[in-house]
């Protein structure tokens, strides 16, 4: 009987496996499965796979049981669902999410492990929401403080952004959710983003604008890359021969999928030949507004199929695209080992708060005004629209429907309830808009009083308060920190400057908390004792800000970009390169990056200007001493060197310091930056505790992009390693030689 049963089972298993097609057989390699799936597919099925069927999905192959592929923004939370064919909200009741801090805040933590946590948490939210790919993170370099989308990116430094992007991608993809790193590349400002043709030296391209993408691909193994809207060498970047075929796919060995930015494809021939793998669109048919069900009109749809049938193209390019897309499916939607994910879990809120705690930057703290001494404080006046305005709604494609967003005022009230009286004055009116793309914050920000009345009220109330905390800055309105346009000026909007000065005169303990993803002019800097950079923090904004202001959390964030005093201190503006020069036909605007590699602190160092706040700057409630820098050798032939430095907490509370190592090439055949960040480490120390920290560099850290060789070169000679806690506070140095 037993024997009979066994043979029945064996027979059954044999029949099953004989029936299991290879592409579904998980014991086979992915490439074998892809080949099998491909040979079963018709031309129409292959074409369908490489372009959108709705705003955010492409069809799988239903006949073969390969499901639809869903993607979504990105990069700070999973965007709420829109209708199939329109940008209007689908009106779901299960698509509220946790809004994580904006990527500028994440990068300001200088803590790659938090980046991993970010990618992991967001990946779990994506899984629960049925999304296979998140459109993010963004790693376009912060080139001008006017950039409308800087808040979505990882700052000005190629090394810092590289270290932060890799774990984000890895954390997310470990769950079977693809990252789509964007916008590749040179999409450094928003104005005329579809028409800007960037003119940049090869050296700046490789040293400044490509490294974060390169790290995401080579180390993070990103499964998706989104092409940028703009042009490079007169070709749109969504189908750009040099960027996509040569650099990304050939030189870096990218085996994932190049996705067009929405509506970023413009031509079938170029889309076929120049490296685009999947076309998505902004308007229904990718060509014009409002036509429905016209995805067939996409450049990689009917036109492509017709051209193949007419013999204009073989299926060589198509098969490469399909192979990549199927690979993406096997990594994500066809991966049976994925979990179901979580939405709005406690762990995700904790992650959001932890990232915010470490990302908030204490820019200035004269006379140790902060942290607020709760025991000795009776009344705090909170001023400013940004104390009450929700910031997760608005700003373009990163807009979210957060399950909750704690405002700064609410956060302080919760934290200090029963201990300190919290008063509020609006102070100014900025934008009273409370909805975006059909999502409403349900706030009422309308105000009938005049600007003068609002100001008078704030100043009057400020007089008797123990502290005045002004939450100002920018918001997500168009022409501020928002997609599609850049800011028009670096100055604060809504006459906030004069309000700040008036409040500073009325109260000696003024704390200014700047809410933005960008630097703003601070002509009143010397009159305001405490300045905090509060970013766009998302769901837990108020809680996190209150924790830092009150001192429950010791600030440890560092600026991921240089904070200039004015636009004239920025290379792009000093050299008058922005926004570029229109060609005669008025269709293309050439923007020449004349400052070359001298972006951010590289420019400030070269010009010997002292910025308002330097790259890497950020204060703490405790103090640290960095000393005893030594190299494990004085000479190297391969460029590898370990540096050890001691860091001691010399204050009286626990805190974290970011030890930063910069390299200076003292003599070189080409002009080098005065110094460049090449390693860093965040260290937590109790009062009095000290630790030796090791920082390693390799040959690439000593190299420049050699335009004569089209590759990296490290020239033998003397280098200097500089270590400290900010780019303008490097207290230790040591020399070494590359043989
Ligand atoms: C943005 C992308 C975004 C896409 C989809 C585009 O306009 O540039 O960053 O992912 O829309 O919403």
GROMACS .gro file of C-alpha atoms in nm, residues 160-586:
model
  427
  160UNK     CA    1   2.829   6.185   0.054
  161UNK     CA    2   2.542   6.119  -0.186
  162UNK     CA    3   2.710   5.799  -0.304
  163UNK     CA    4   2.744   5.667   0.050
  164UNK     CA    5   2.381   5.754   0.125
  165UNK     CA    6   2.219   5.622  -0.191
  166UNK     CA    7   2.367   5.272  -0.182
  167UNK     CA    8   2.207   5.151   0.145
  168UNK     CA    9   1.872   5.310   0.052
  169UNK     CA   10   1.866   5.101  -0.265
  170UNK     CA   11   1.990   4.787  -0.089
  171UNK     CA   12   1.745   4.821   0.200
  172UNK     CA   13   1.453   4.848  -0.037
  173UNK     CA   14   1.559   4.588  -0.291
  174UNK     CA   15   1.631   4.327  -0.024
  175UNK     CA   16   1.252   4.311   0.004
  176UNK     CA   17   1.198   4.255  -0.367
  177UNK     CA   18   1.095   4.614  -0.437
  178UNK     CA   19   1.296   4.793  -0.705
  179UNK     CA   20   1.448   5.137  -0.657
  180UNK     CA   21   1.439   5.361  -0.960
  181UNK     CA   22   1.723   5.605  -0.904
  182UNK     CA   23   1.650   5.940  -1.066
  183UNK     CA   24   1.692   6.160  -1.267
  184UNK     CA   25   1.981   6.037  -1.480
  185UNK     CA   26   2.136   6.286  -1.511
  186UNK     CA   27   2.229   6.658  -1.503
  187UNK     CA   28   1.875   6.750  -1.397
  188UNK     CA   29   2.003   7.005  -1.150
  189UNK     CA   30   1.736   7.268  -1.183
  190UNK     CA   31   1.371   7.266  -1.273
  191UNK     CA   32   1.313   7.573  -1.488
  192UNK     CA   33   1.258   7.468  -1.851
  193UNK     CA   34   1.343   7.113  -1.750
  194UNK     CA   35   1.223   6.967  -2.080
  195UNK     CA   36   1.430   7.209  -2.285
  196UNK     CA   37   1.755   7.257  -2.098
  197UNK     CA   38   2.056   7.123  -2.285
  198UNK     CA   39   2.334   7.091  -2.030
  199UNK     CA   40   2.683   7.172  -2.152
  200UNK     CA   41   2.934   7.030  -1.906
  201UNK     CA   42   3.294   6.917  -1.918
  202UNK     CA   43   3.361   6.543  -1.910
  203UNK     CA   44   3.555   6.600  -1.593
  204UNK     CA   45   3.268   6.766  -1.408
  205UNK     CA   46   3.027   6.505  -1.542
  206UNK     CA   47   3.238   6.221  -1.402
  207UNK     CA   48   3.363   6.383  -1.083
  208UNK     CA   49   3.047   6.561  -0.971
  209UNK     CA   50   2.731   6.454  -1.148
  210UNK     CA   51   2.775   6.080  -1.208
  211UNK     CA   52   2.931   5.925  -0.893
  212UNK     CA   53   2.607   5.881  -0.694
  213UNK     CA   54   2.441   5.708  -0.989
  214UNK     CA   55   2.750   5.499  -1.044
  215UNK     CA   56   2.754   5.388  -0.680
  216UNK     CA   57   2.381   5.310  -0.693
  217UNK     CA   58   2.442   5.088  -0.995
  218UNK     CA   59   2.776   4.926  -0.916
  219UNK     CA   60   2.744   4.888  -0.538
  220UNK     CA   61   2.372   4.916  -0.475
  221UNK     CA   62   2.284   4.710  -0.785
  222UNK     CA   63   1.984   4.931  -0.852
  223UNK     CA   64   1.725   4.758  -1.068
  224UNK     CA   65   1.588   5.079  -1.215
  225UNK     CA   66   1.722   5.410  -1.341
  226UNK     CA   67   1.497   5.695  -1.452
  227UNK     CA   68   1.616   5.909  -1.740
  228UNK     CA   69   1.598   6.285  -1.689
  229UNK     CA   70   1.381   6.530  -1.881
  230UNK     CA   71   1.666   6.755  -1.990
  231UNK     CA   72   1.914   6.711  -2.274
  232UNK     CA   73   2.285   6.640  -2.286
  233UNK     CA   74   2.476   6.691  -2.609
  234UNK     CA   75   2.149   6.780  -2.778
  235UNK     CA   76   1.983   6.449  -2.700
  236UNK     CA   77   1.707   6.400  -2.444
  237UNK     CA   78   1.841   6.202  -2.153
  238UNK     CA   79   1.563   5.945  -2.163
  239UNK     CA   80   1.716   5.820  -2.486
  240UNK     CA   81   2.072   5.937  -2.479
  241UNK     CA   82   2.336   5.729  -2.651
  242UNK     CA   83   2.629   5.846  -2.440
  243UNK     CA   84   2.462   5.845  -2.100
  244UNK     CA   85   2.252   5.531  -2.131
  245UNK     CA   86   2.423   5.302  -2.380
  246UNK     CA   87   2.784   5.395  -2.323
  247UNK     CA   88   2.819   5.504  -1.962
  248UNK     CA   89   2.533   5.332  -1.780
  249UNK     CA   90   2.502   5.005  -1.967
  250UNK     CA   91   2.846   4.948  -2.120
  251UNK     CA   92   3.087   5.106  -1.873
  252UNK     CA   93   2.895   5.036  -1.551
  253UNK     CA   94   2.737   4.709  -1.659
  254UNK     CA   95   2.384   4.813  -1.556
  255UNK     CA   96   2.156   4.511  -1.604
  256UNK     CA   97   1.832   4.678  -1.494
  257UNK     CA   98   1.569   4.884  -1.666
  258UNK     CA   99   1.591   5.242  -1.786
  259UNK     CA  100   1.253   5.402  -1.728
  260UNK     CA  101   1.163   5.726  -1.900
  261UNK     CA  102   1.064   6.014  -1.679
  262UNK     CA  103   0.693   6.067  -1.729
  263UNK     CA  104   0.659   6.204  -2.080
  264UNK     CA  105   1.037   6.221  -2.120
  265UNK     CA  106   1.053   6.017  -2.442
  266UNK     CA  107   1.030   6.214  -2.764
  267UNK     CA  108   1.120   5.998  -3.057
  268UNK     CA  109   1.080   5.633  -3.157
  269UNK     CA  110   1.413   5.596  -3.335
  270UNK     CA  111   1.607   5.733  -3.039
  271UNK     CA  112   1.398   5.540  -2.789
  272UNK     CA  113   1.467   5.218  -2.978
  273UNK     CA  114   1.839   5.275  -3.023
  274UNK     CA  115   1.955   5.483  -2.728
  275UNK     CA  116   1.897   5.272  -2.424
  276UNK     CA  117   1.540   5.340  -2.309
  277UNK     CA  118   1.369   5.023  -2.183
  278UNK     CA  119   1.029   5.131  -2.053
  279UNK     CA  120   0.824   5.432  -2.151
  280UNK     CA  121   0.590   5.603  -1.909
  281UNK     CA  122   0.391   5.915  -1.976
  282UNK     CA  123   0.250   6.221  -1.820
  283UNK     CA  124  -0.035   6.280  -2.055
  284UNK     CA  125  -0.242   5.986  -2.159
  285UNK     CA  126  -0.091   5.929  -2.498
  286UNK     CA  127   0.251   6.071  -2.423
  287UNK     CA  128   0.194   6.330  -2.693
  288UNK     CA  129  -0.097   6.549  -2.594
  289UNK     CA  130  -0.324   6.618  -2.303
  290UNK     CA  131  -0.645   6.444  -2.230
  291UNK     CA  132  -0.693   6.175  -2.494
  292UNK     CA  133  -0.797   5.854  -2.323
  293UNK     CA  134  -0.678   5.500  -2.383
  294UNK     CA  135  -0.419   5.609  -2.628
  295UNK     CA  136  -0.115   5.433  -2.486
  296UNK     CA  137  -0.074   5.285  -2.831
  297UNK     CA  138   0.054   5.626  -2.937
  298UNK     CA  139   0.359   5.602  -2.712
  299UNK     CA  140   0.689   5.611  -2.895
  300UNK     CA  141   0.770   5.257  -2.793
  301UNK     CA  142   0.424   5.121  -2.876
  302UNK     CA  143   0.250   5.091  -3.212
  303UNK     CA  144   0.506   5.299  -3.400
  304UNK     CA  145   0.777   5.062  -3.284
  305UNK     CA  146   0.582   4.746  -3.364
  306UNK     CA  147   0.491   4.879  -3.710
  307UNK     CA  148   0.854   4.962  -3.781
  308UNK     CA  149   0.961   4.610  -3.685
  309UNK     CA  150   0.694   4.459  -3.907
  310UNK     CA  151   0.800   4.689  -4.190
  311UNK     CA  152   1.154   4.563  -4.152
  312UNK     CA  153   1.301   4.891  -4.030
  313UNK     CA  154   1.430   4.728  -3.711
  314UNK     CA  155   1.509   4.370  -3.623
  315UNK     CA  156   1.400   4.255  -3.279
  316UNK     CA  157   1.755   4.289  -3.145
  317UNK     CA  158   1.690   4.604  -2.943
  318UNK     CA  159   1.340   4.495  -2.847
  319UNK     CA  160   1.465   4.164  -2.712
  320UNK     CA  161   1.726   4.340  -2.500
  321UNK     CA  162   1.458   4.568  -2.354
  322UNK     CA  163   1.220   4.278  -2.291
  323UNK     CA  164   1.494   4.074  -2.127
  324UNK     CA  165   1.567   4.362  -1.892
  325UNK     CA  166   1.200   4.416  -1.813
  326UNK     CA  167   1.143   4.047  -1.745
  327UNK     CA  168   1.452   4.047  -1.523
  328UNK     CA  169   1.292   4.332  -1.329
  329UNK     CA  170   0.970   4.128  -1.300
  330UNK     CA  171   1.153   3.819  -1.175
  331UNK     CA  172   1.328   4.037  -0.919
  332UNK     CA  173   1.003   4.193  -0.801
  333UNK     CA  174   0.650   4.104  -0.909
  334UNK     CA  175   0.743   3.741  -0.993
  335UNK     CA  176   0.945   3.695  -0.675
  336UNK     CA  177   0.740   3.453  -0.466
  337UNK     CA  178   0.949   3.501  -0.156
  338UNK     CA  179   0.840   3.857  -0.092
  339UNK     CA  180   0.654   3.942   0.225
  340UNK     CA  181   0.324   4.127   0.227
  341UNK     CA  182   0.477   4.437   0.376
  342UNK     CA  183   0.331   4.678   0.630
  343UNK     CA  184   0.163   5.012   0.600
  344UNK     CA  185   0.182   5.280   0.867
  345UNK     CA  186   0.336   5.044   1.120
  346UNK     CA  187   0.477   5.167   1.449
  347UNK     CA  188   0.819   5.064   1.327
  348UNK     CA  189   0.785   5.293   1.026
  349UNK     CA  190   0.690   5.590   1.240
  350UNK     CA  191   0.983   5.514   1.467
  351UNK     CA  192   1.212   5.501   1.165
  352UNK     CA  193   1.077   5.833   1.036
  353UNK     CA  194   1.134   5.990   1.375
  354UNK     CA  195   1.483   5.851   1.419
  355UNK     CA  196   1.588   5.982   1.078
  356UNK     CA  197   1.441   6.321   1.162
  357UNK     CA  198   1.619   6.331   1.500
  358UNK     CA  199   1.953   6.274   1.337
  359UNK     CA  200   1.889   6.495   1.036
  360UNK     CA  201   1.784   6.819   1.205
  361UNK     CA  202   2.080   7.058   1.199
  362UNK     CA  203   2.161   7.302   1.476
  363UNK     CA  204   2.315   7.579   1.270
  364UNK     CA  205   2.379   7.840   1.537
  365UNK     CA  206   2.343   7.848   1.915
  366UNK     CA  207   2.489   8.168   2.060
  367UNK     CA  208   2.497   8.170   2.438
  368UNK     CA  209   2.356   7.817   2.439
  369UNK     CA  210   2.002   7.945   2.406
  370UNK     CA  211   1.906   7.591   2.317
  371UNK     CA  212   1.799   7.348   2.444
  372UNK     CA  213   1.499   7.507   2.608
  373UNK     CA  214   1.530   7.482   2.982
  374UNK     CA  215   1.183   7.346   3.058
  375UNK     CA  216   1.216   7.388   3.433
  376UNK     CA  217   1.283   7.758   3.406
  377UNK     CA  218   1.038   7.831   3.127
  378UNK     CA  219   0.684   7.953   3.179
  379UNK     CA  220   0.570   8.081   2.843
  380UNK     CA  221   0.688   8.013   2.488
  381UNK     CA  222   0.559   8.208   2.194
  382UNK     CA  223   0.548   8.011   1.872
  383UNK     CA  224   0.530   8.225   1.558
  384UNK     CA  225   0.496   8.153   1.188
  385UNK     CA  226   0.284   7.987   0.928
  386UNK     CA  227   0.522   7.694   0.906
  387UNK     CA  228   0.444   7.609   1.267
  388UNK     CA  229   0.099   7.499   1.157
  389UNK     CA  230   0.122   7.424   0.786
  390UNK     CA  231   0.127   7.062   0.666
  391UNK     CA  232   0.419   7.009   0.432
  392UNK     CA  233   0.359   6.656   0.307
  393UNK     CA  234   0.097   6.776   0.060
  394UNK     CA  235   0.232   6.967  -0.240
  395UNK     CA  236   0.561   7.010  -0.420
  396UNK     CA  237   0.498   6.785  -0.721
  397UNK     CA  238   0.530   6.410  -0.764
  398UNK     CA  239   0.665   6.362  -0.411
  399UNK     CA  240   0.335   6.485  -0.262
  400UNK     CA  241   0.180   6.235  -0.021
  401UNK     CA  242  -0.136   6.148   0.164
  402UNK     CA  243   0.010   6.104   0.508
  403UNK     CA  244  -0.188   5.913   0.766
  404UNK     CA  245  -0.084   6.187   1.004
  405UNK     CA  246   0.151   6.481   1.009
  406UNK     CA  247   0.238   6.639   1.342
  407UNK     CA  248   0.290   7.013   1.299
  408UNK     CA  249   0.567   7.188   1.491
  409UNK     CA  250   0.313   7.373   1.708
  410UNK     CA  251   0.131   7.050   1.790
  411UNK     CA  252   0.460   6.875   1.866
  412UNK     CA  253   0.566   7.143   2.114
  413UNK     CA  254   0.223   7.153   2.274
  414UNK     CA  255   0.224   6.776   2.325
  415UNK     CA  256   0.576   6.772   2.464
  416UNK     CA  257   0.528   7.063   2.701
  417UNK     CA  258   0.166   7.002   2.805
  418UNK     CA  259   0.109   7.089   3.169
  419UNK     CA  260   0.461   7.232   3.202
  420UNK     CA  261   0.491   7.538   2.981
  421UNK     CA  262   0.228   7.770   2.839
  422UNK     CA  263   0.246   7.773   2.460
  423UNK     CA  264   0.109   8.077   2.284
  424UNK     CA  265   0.086   8.116   1.906
  425UNK     CA  266   0.090   8.408   1.664
  426UNK     CA  267   0.074   8.363   1.287
  427UNK     CA  268   0.319   8.649   1.219
  428UNK     CA  269   0.279   8.635   0.840
  429UNK     CA  270   0.064   8.476   0.576
  430UNK     CA  271   0.238   8.275   0.307
  431UNK     CA  272   0.029   8.026   0.119
  432UNK     CA  273  -0.317   7.937   0.243
  433UNK     CA  274  -0.348   7.651  -0.002
  434UNK     CA  275  -0.412   7.326   0.179
  435UNK     CA  276  -0.469   7.077  -0.101
  436UNK     CA  277  -0.272   6.937  -0.389
  437UNK     CA  278  -0.366   6.696  -0.662
  438UNK     CA  279  -0.693   6.622  -0.486
  439UNK     CA  280  -0.541   6.550  -0.144
  440UNK     CA  281  -0.641   6.791   0.129
  441UNK     CA  282  -0.470   6.851   0.462
  442UNK     CA  283  -0.811   6.949   0.596
  443UNK     CA  284  -0.661   7.258   0.756
  444UNK     CA  285  -0.803   7.606   0.736
  445UNK     CA  286  -0.521   7.855   0.690
  446UNK     CA  287  -0.737   8.148   0.589
  447UNK     CA  288  -0.659   8.474   0.768
  448UNK     CA  289  -0.848   8.799   0.753
  449UNK     CA  290  -0.609   9.025   0.946
  450UNK     CA  291  -0.361   9.244   0.761
  451UNK     CA  292   0.014   9.175   0.750
  452UNK     CA  293   0.072   9.472   0.983
  453UNK     CA  294  -0.179   9.343   1.235
  454UNK     CA  295  -0.028   8.994   1.231
  455UNK     CA  296   0.318   9.131   1.283
  456UNK     CA  297   0.213   9.369   1.560
  457UNK     CA  298   0.045   9.083   1.743
  458UNK     CA  299   0.355   8.863   1.719
  459UNK     CA  300   0.590   9.137   1.835
  460UNK     CA  301   0.363   9.233   2.124
  461UNK     CA  302   0.329   8.873   2.243
  462UNK     CA  303   0.705   8.817   2.202
  463UNK     CA  304   0.788   9.078   2.462
  464UNK     CA  305   0.700   8.882   2.773
  465UNK     CA  306   0.782   8.530   2.653
  466UNK     CA  307   1.070   8.321   2.787
  467UNK     CA  308   1.139   8.201   2.433
  468UNK     CA  309   1.016   8.297   2.089
  469UNK     CA  310   1.035   8.016   1.833
  470UNK     CA  311   0.970   8.123   1.479
  471UNK     CA  312   0.898   7.849   1.225
  472UNK     CA  313   0.949   8.008   0.885
  473UNK     CA  314   1.122   7.934   0.559
  474UNK     CA  315   0.975   7.803   0.239
  475UNK     CA  316   0.684   7.578   0.158
  476UNK     CA  317   0.582   7.344  -0.123
  477UNK     CA  318   0.414   7.610  -0.335
  478UNK     CA  319   0.514   7.655  -0.696
  479UNK     CA  320   0.839   7.854  -0.732
  480UNK     CA  321   0.951   7.742  -0.386
  481UNK     CA  322   1.051   7.388  -0.288
  482UNK     CA  323   0.845   7.238  -0.562
  483UNK     CA  324   0.875   7.049  -0.890
  484UNK     CA  325   0.844   7.216  -1.230
  485UNK     CA  326   0.998   7.553  -1.145
  486UNK     CA  327   1.286   7.693  -0.949
  487UNK     CA  328   1.275   7.959  -0.681
  488UNK     CA  329   1.292   8.310  -0.816
  489UNK     CA  330   1.527   8.436  -0.547
  490UNK     CA  331   1.723   8.311  -0.251
  491UNK     CA  332   1.564   8.557  -0.009
  492UNK     CA  333   1.291   8.439   0.225
  493UNK     CA  334   0.941   8.501   0.088
  494UNK     CA  335   0.646   8.676   0.258
  495UNK     CA  336   0.854   8.956   0.417
  496UNK     CA  337   0.984   8.714   0.679
  497UNK     CA  338   1.319   8.894   0.706
  498UNK     CA  339   1.171   9.203   0.864
  499UNK     CA  340   0.949   8.996   1.091
  500UNK     CA  341   1.257   8.810   1.216
  501UNK     CA  342   1.439   9.135   1.286
  502UNK     CA  343   1.137   9.278   1.470
  503UNK     CA  344   1.108   8.965   1.684
  504UNK     CA  345   1.482   8.965   1.756
  505UNK     CA  346   1.447   9.320   1.886
  506UNK     CA  347   1.149   9.227   2.101
  507UNK     CA  348   1.300   8.916   2.260
  508UNK     CA  349   1.659   8.812   2.325
  509UNK     CA  350   1.577   8.443   2.313
  510UNK     CA  351   1.465   8.404   1.956
  511UNK     CA  352   1.500   8.066   1.790
  512UNK     CA  353   1.451   8.058   1.415
  513UNK     CA  354   1.360   7.718   1.272
  514UNK     CA  355   1.394   7.714   0.897
  515UNK     CA  356   1.163   7.473   0.717
  516UNK     CA  357   1.295   7.410   0.366
  517UNK     CA  358   1.504   7.183   0.148
  518UNK     CA  359   1.718   7.474   0.036
  519UNK     CA  360   1.946   7.744   0.171
  520UNK     CA  361   1.785   8.086   0.221
  521UNK     CA  362   1.949   8.426   0.273
  522UNK     CA  363   1.992   8.514   0.638
  523UNK     CA  364   2.088   8.882   0.649
  524UNK     CA  365   1.980   8.889   1.017
  525UNK     CA  366   2.203   8.597   1.120
  526UNK     CA  367   2.395   8.799   1.380
  527UNK     CA  368   2.077   8.918   1.549
  528UNK     CA  369   1.924   8.576   1.604
  529UNK     CA  370   2.092   8.363   1.870
  530UNK     CA  371   1.967   8.019   1.764
  531UNK     CA  372   1.905   7.887   1.414
  532UNK     CA  373   1.786   7.535   1.337
  533UNK     CA  374   1.748   7.375   0.995
  534UNK     CA  375   1.421   7.183   1.018
  535UNK     CA  376   1.384   7.048   0.659
  536UNK     CA  377   1.060   6.883   0.545
  537UNK     CA  378   1.038   6.607   0.797
  538UNK     CA  379   0.709   6.438   0.714
  539UNK     CA  380   0.472   6.259   0.948
  540UNK     CA  381   0.673   6.305   1.265
  541UNK     CA  382   0.788   6.664   1.201
  542UNK     CA  383   0.646   6.823   1.517
  543UNK     CA  384   0.756   6.544   1.748
  544UNK     CA  385   1.110   6.541   1.612
  545UNK     CA  386   1.152   6.919   1.619
  546UNK     CA  387   1.017   6.942   1.974
  547UNK     CA  388   1.257   6.669   2.089
  548UNK     CA  389   1.555   6.861   1.955
  549UNK     CA  390   1.442   7.204   2.076
  550UNK     CA  391   1.372   7.078   2.427
  551UNK     CA  392   1.689   6.870   2.435
  552UNK     CA  393   1.543   6.520   2.459
  553UNK     CA  394   1.754   6.459   2.151
  554UNK     CA  395   2.103   6.598   2.111
  555UNK     CA  396   2.130   6.733   1.755
  556UNK     CA  397   2.382   6.561   1.530
  557UNK     CA  398   2.279   6.658   1.174
  558UNK     CA  399   2.531   6.814   0.937
  559UNK     CA  400   2.459   7.020   0.628
  560UNK     CA  401   2.471   6.816   0.306
  561UNK     CA  402   2.528   7.137   0.110
  562UNK     CA  403   2.703   7.469   0.144
  563UNK     CA  404   2.477   7.743   0.273
  564UNK     CA  405   2.588   8.059   0.089
  565UNK     CA  406   2.517   8.413   0.202
  566UNK     CA  407   2.388   8.505  -0.140
  567UNK     CA  408   2.355   8.369  -0.491
  568UNK     CA  409   2.670   8.555  -0.589
  569UNK     CA  410   2.865   8.307  -0.378
  570UNK     CA  411   2.746   8.019  -0.595
  571UNK     CA  412   2.948   7.930  -0.906
  572UNK     CA  413   2.644   7.880  -1.128
  573UNK     CA  414   2.528   8.235  -1.052
  574UNK     CA  415   2.860   8.414  -1.016
  575UNK     CA  416   2.944   8.298  -1.368
  576UNK     CA  417   2.598   8.383  -1.494
  577UNK     CA  418   2.527   8.037  -1.624
  578UNK     CA  419   2.175   8.002  -1.491
  579UNK     CA  420   1.920   7.937  -1.638
  580UNK     CA  421   2.108   7.943  -1.970
  581UNK     CA  422   2.079   8.094  -2.313
  582UNK     CA  423   1.790   8.032  -2.548
  583UNK     CA  424   1.875   7.927  -2.899
  584UNK     CA  425   1.731   8.126  -3.185
  585UNK     CA  426   1.444   7.884  -3.242
  586UNK     CA  427   1.348   7.929  -2.875
   0.00000   0.00000   0.00000
